[in-house]
Amino acid sequence: NFFNIKEILKELDIDSIDGAILDLGVSSPQLDTAERGFSYNMDARLDMRMNREDSLSAYEVVNEYSETRLAQIIFNYGEERFARQIARGIVAARSEKSIETTFQLSEIIKSSIPAKMRFADKHPSKRTFQAIRIEVNGELADLKDAVTDFFDCLNPHGRLCIITFHSLEDRIIKRLFAEFASGCTCPKEFPVC
């Protein structure tokens, strides 16, 4: 979690840093542990919480969110072009009974997309599972603030390196770095920044 760097540095009595490396990747042991409910390759109860004390899990997202909200999440966070069909499939399936496991959800996703896409080079559930995981954990919600906090903590000539793993994170980071590199953001008519 990168969302509290200023508090951490204050507790350690550190005024500023020369550099930082942020790895935005998800912990593989969490994904590989079946009972955590992250994987479409292992059957488990839908969960996907990084912090198991958080109240929102994948179960609530899948079984309680509206079709429109599900479609938005799947499209925005998973960049899935069949988001509406998948959301429609989820809502139809849960109207008969709750969707409780990763395999149930994966089968719904597979049946909601065109047959030829089920056999593409990537697993058909990959994007939807990513989207739900991002929603459950609020992974992008505070990213801009966290990176800005790190930037604010840097010494002059300090370095901030960020490892991203998908285009959503990448776009946020590239925009922020462009803003940081632009210098003064005051209107041109201001005599002094």
CSV table of C-alpha atoms in Angstrom, one decimal:
chain,number,residue,atom,x,y,z
A,1,ASN,CA,0.0,0.0,0.0
A,2,PHE,CA,1.5,3.3,-1.1
A,3,PHE,CA,-1.2,5.6,0.1
A,4,ASN,CA,0.4,6.7,3.4
A,5,ILE,CA,4.0,7.7,2.6
A,6,LYS,CA,3.9,11.1,4.2
A,7,GLU,CA,2.7,9.6,7.5
A,8,ILE,CA,5.3,6.9,7.4
A,9,LEU,CA,8.1,9.3,6.8
A,10,LYS,CA,6.8,11.6,9.5
A,11,GLU,CA,6.8,8.6,12.0
A,12,LEU,CA,10.4,7.8,11.0
A,13,ASP,CA,11.4,11.5,11.3
A,14,ILE,CA,12.4,11.6,7.7
A,15,ASP,CA,11.8,14.9,5.9
A,16,SER,CA,12.4,13.8,2.3
A,17,ILE,CA,13.8,11.0,0.2
A,18,ASP,CA,16.2,10.7,-2.6
A,19,GLY,CA,14.2,8.1,-4.5
A,20,ALA,CA,11.5,5.4,-4.4
A,21,ILE,CA,10.4,2.5,-6.5
A,22,LEU,CA,6.7,1.6,-6.5
A,23,ASP,CA,5.8,-1.8,-7.8
A,24,LEU,CA,2.0,-1.7,-8.5
A,25,GLY,CA,1.8,-5.4,-9.2
A,26,VAL,CA,-0.5,-7.7,-7.3
A,27,SER,CA,1.1,-10.2,-4.9
A,28,SER,CA,1.4,-13.6,-6.7
A,29,PRO,CA,1.0,-15.6,-3.5
A,30,GLN,CA,-2.4,-14.1,-3.0
A,31,LEU,CA,-3.5,-14.8,-6.5
A,32,ASP,CA,-2.1,-18.3,-6.3
A,33,THR,CA,-3.9,-19.2,-3.1
A,34,ALA,CA,-7.2,-20.7,-4.2
A,35,GLU,CA,-9.2,-19.9,-1.1
A,36,ARG,CA,-8.5,-16.1,-1.6
A,37,GLY,CA,-10.9,-16.2,-4.6
A,38,PHE,CA,-8.8,-14.3,-7.1
A,39,SER,CA,-8.2,-16.9,-9.7
A,40,TYR,CA,-10.4,-18.2,-12.5
A,41,ASN,CA,-8.1,-21.2,-12.7
A,42,MET,CA,-9.0,-22.5,-9.2
A,43,ASP,CA,-12.4,-22.9,-7.8
A,44,ALA,CA,-13.1,-20.9,-4.6
A,45,ARG,CA,-15.6,-18.6,-3.0
A,46,LEU,CA,-15.6,-15.2,-4.6
A,47,ASP,CA,-13.5,-12.9,-2.5
A,48,MET,CA,-10.6,-11.0,-4.1
A,49,ARG,CA,-9.9,-8.9,-1.0
A,50,MET,CA,-6.3,-8.0,-0.5
A,51,ASN,CA,-7.1,-7.1,3.1
A,52,ARG,CA,-9.5,-9.7,4.4
A,53,GLU,CA,-10.8,-7.2,7.0
A,54,ASP,CA,-12.4,-5.0,4.3
A,55,SER,CA,-16.1,-5.4,4.0
A,56,LEU,CA,-16.5,-5.3,0.2
A,57,SER,CA,-15.7,-8.6,-1.6
A,58,ALA,CA,-16.1,-9.9,-5.1
A,59,TYR,CA,-19.2,-11.7,-3.9
A,60,GLU,CA,-21.0,-8.4,-3.2
A,61,VAL,CA,-19.8,-6.8,-6.4
A,62,VAL,CA,-21.1,-9.7,-8.5
A,63,ASN,CA,-24.3,-10.3,-6.6
A,64,GLU,CA,-25.4,-6.8,-5.7
A,65,TYR,CA,-24.2,-4.3,-8.2
A,66,SER,CA,-26.6,-3.2,-10.9
A,67,GLU,CA,-26.1,-4.4,-14.5
A,68,THR,CA,-25.1,-0.9,-15.5
A,69,ARG,CA,-22.5,-0.5,-12.8
A,70,LEU,CA,-21.1,-4.0,-13.5
A,71,ALA,CA,-20.8,-3.1,-17.2
A,72,GLN,CA,-19.0,0.1,-16.4
A,73,ILE,CA,-16.5,-1.6,-14.0
A,74,ILE,CA,-15.8,-4.4,-16.4
A,75,PHE,CA,-15.3,-2.0,-19.3
A,76,ASN,CA,-13.4,0.7,-17.4
A,77,TYR,CA,-11.2,-1.5,-15.2
A,78,GLY,CA,-11.0,-4.6,-17.5
A,79,GLU,CA,-11.0,-2.9,-20.8
A,80,GLU,CA,-13.4,-5.7,-21.9
A,81,ARG,CA,-15.2,-5.0,-25.1
A,82,PHE,CA,-18.0,-7.5,-24.1
A,83,ALA,CA,-18.6,-5.8,-20.8
A,84,ARG,CA,-22.4,-5.2,-21.4
A,85,GLN,CA,-22.9,-8.9,-22.4
A,86,ILE,CA,-21.0,-10.1,-19.4
A,87,ALA,CA,-22.9,-7.9,-17.0
A,88,ARG,CA,-26.2,-9.0,-18.6
A,89,GLY,CA,-25.1,-12.6,-18.2
A,90,ILE,CA,-24.1,-12.1,-14.5
A,91,VAL,CA,-27.4,-10.4,-13.7
A,92,ALA,CA,-29.4,-13.1,-15.5
A,93,ALA,CA,-27.5,-15.9,-13.7
A,94,ARG,CA,-27.8,-14.4,-10.2
A,95,SER,CA,-31.6,-13.9,-10.7
A,96,GLU,CA,-31.8,-17.7,-10.5
A,97,LYS,CA,-29.3,-18.2,-7.7
A,98,SER,CA,-26.4,-16.3,-6.1
A,99,ILE,CA,-23.0,-16.6,-7.8
A,100,GLU,CA,-20.7,-17.9,-5.1
A,101,THR,CA,-17.6,-19.3,-6.7
A,102,THR,CA,-14.9,-18.3,-9.2
A,103,PHE,CA,-15.7,-21.2,-11.5
A,104,GLN,CA,-19.4,-20.2,-11.5
A,105,LEU,CA,-18.4,-16.6,-12.5
A,106,SER,CA,-15.9,-17.8,-15.1
A,107,GLU,CA,-18.6,-20.1,-16.8
A,108,ILE,CA,-21.0,-17.2,-16.9
A,109,ILE,CA,-18.3,-15.0,-18.5
A,110,LYS,CA,-17.5,-17.7,-21.1
A,111,SER,CA,-21.2,-18.2,-22.0
A,112,SER,CA,-21.7,-14.4,-22.3
A,113,ILE,CA,-19.1,-13.8,-25.0
A,114,PRO,CA,-19.0,-14.9,-28.7
A,115,ALA,CA,-17.8,-18.6,-29.0
A,116,LYS,CA,-14.7,-17.7,-31.1
A,117,MET,CA,-13.5,-15.4,-28.3
A,118,ARG,CA,-13.6,-18.2,-25.8
A,119,PHE,CA,-10.6,-19.8,-27.4
A,120,ALA,CA,-8.5,-16.7,-27.9
A,121,ASP,CA,-4.9,-16.7,-26.5
A,122,LYS,CA,-6.0,-15.1,-23.2
A,123,HIS,CA,-8.4,-16.7,-20.8
A,124,PRO,CA,-11.9,-15.2,-21.4
A,125,SER,CA,-12.3,-14.3,-17.7
A,126,LYS,CA,-9.0,-12.5,-17.3
A,127,ARG,CA,-10.2,-9.0,-17.9
A,128,THR,CA,-13.4,-9.3,-15.9
A,129,PHE,CA,-11.6,-10.8,-12.9
A,130,GLN,CA,-9.1,-8.0,-13.1
A,131,ALA,CA,-11.9,-5.4,-13.2
A,132,ILE,CA,-13.7,-6.9,-10.2
A,133,ARG,CA,-10.4,-7.2,-8.2
A,134,ILE,CA,-9.6,-3.5,-8.9
A,135,GLU,CA,-13.1,-2.5,-7.8
A,136,VAL,CA,-13.0,-4.6,-4.6
A,137,ASN,CA,-9.6,-3.2,-3.6
A,138,GLY,CA,-10.0,0.3,-4.8
A,139,GLU,CA,-6.7,-0.1,-6.6
A,140,LEU,CA,-6.9,3.0,-8.8
A,141,ALA,CA,-9.0,5.2,-6.6
A,142,ASP,CA,-6.1,6.6,-4.6
A,143,LEU,CA,-3.2,6.0,-7.0
A,144,LYS,CA,-3.0,9.6,-8.3
A,145,ASP,CA,-2.9,11.0,-4.7
A,146,ALA,CA,-0.3,8.4,-3.6
A,147,VAL,CA,2.0,9.1,-6.5
A,148,THR,CA,1.7,12.9,-5.9
A,149,ASP,CA,2.5,12.3,-2.3
A,150,PHE,CA,5.7,10.4,-3.2
A,151,PHE,CA,6.7,13.2,-5.7
A,152,ASP,CA,6.2,15.8,-3.0
A,153,CYS,CA,8.5,13.8,-0.7
A,154,LEU,CA,11.4,13.8,-3.1
A,155,ASN,CA,14.5,15.8,-2.6
A,156,PRO,CA,15.6,18.0,-5.6
A,157,HIS,CA,17.0,15.7,-8.3
A,158,GLY,CA,15.3,12.7,-6.6
A,159,ARG,CA,14.0,9.8,-8.6
A,160,LEU,CA,10.6,8.2,-8.6
A,161,CYS,CA,10.3,4.9,-10.5
A,162,ILE,CA,7.0,3.1,-10.9
A,163,ILE,CA,6.4,-0.3,-12.3
A,164,THR,CA,3.0,-0.7,-13.8
A,165,PHE,CA,1.3,-3.9,-15.1
A,166,HIS,CA,-1.7,-2.8,-17.2
A,167,SER,CA,-2.6,0.2,-19.3
A,168,LEU,CA,-5.0,1.7,-16.7
A,169,GLU,CA,-2.2,2.2,-14.3
A,170,ASP,CA,0.2,3.2,-17.1
A,171,ARG,CA,-2.0,6.0,-18.4
A,172,ILE,CA,-2.5,7.5,-14.9
A,173,ILE,CA,1.3,7.4,-14.2
A,174,LYS,CA,2.2,8.9,-17.6
A,175,ARG,CA,-0.3,11.7,-17.2
A,176,LEU,CA,1.1,12.5,-13.7
A,177,PHE,CA,4.7,12.4,-14.8
A,178,ALA,CA,3.8,14.8,-17.7
A,179,GLU,CA,2.2,17.1,-15.1
A,180,PHE,CA,5.2,16.9,-12.8
A,181,ALA,CA,7.6,17.6,-15.7
A,182,SER,CA,5.6,20.6,-17.0
A,183,GLY,CA,6.8,22.8,-14.1
A,184,CYS,CA,4.7,25.8,-13.2
A,185,THR,CA,0.9,25.4,-13.7
A,186,CYS,CA,0.0,29.0,-12.9
A,187,PRO,CA,-1.8,31.0,-15.6
A,188,LYS,CA,0.6,32.8,-17.9
A,189,GLU,CA,-0.6,36.2,-16.8
A,190,PHE,CA,0.6,35.6,-13.2
A,191,PRO,CA,3.8,37.7,-12.7
A,192,VAL,CA,5.2,35.2,-10.2
A,193,CYS,CA,4.4,31.5,-9.6
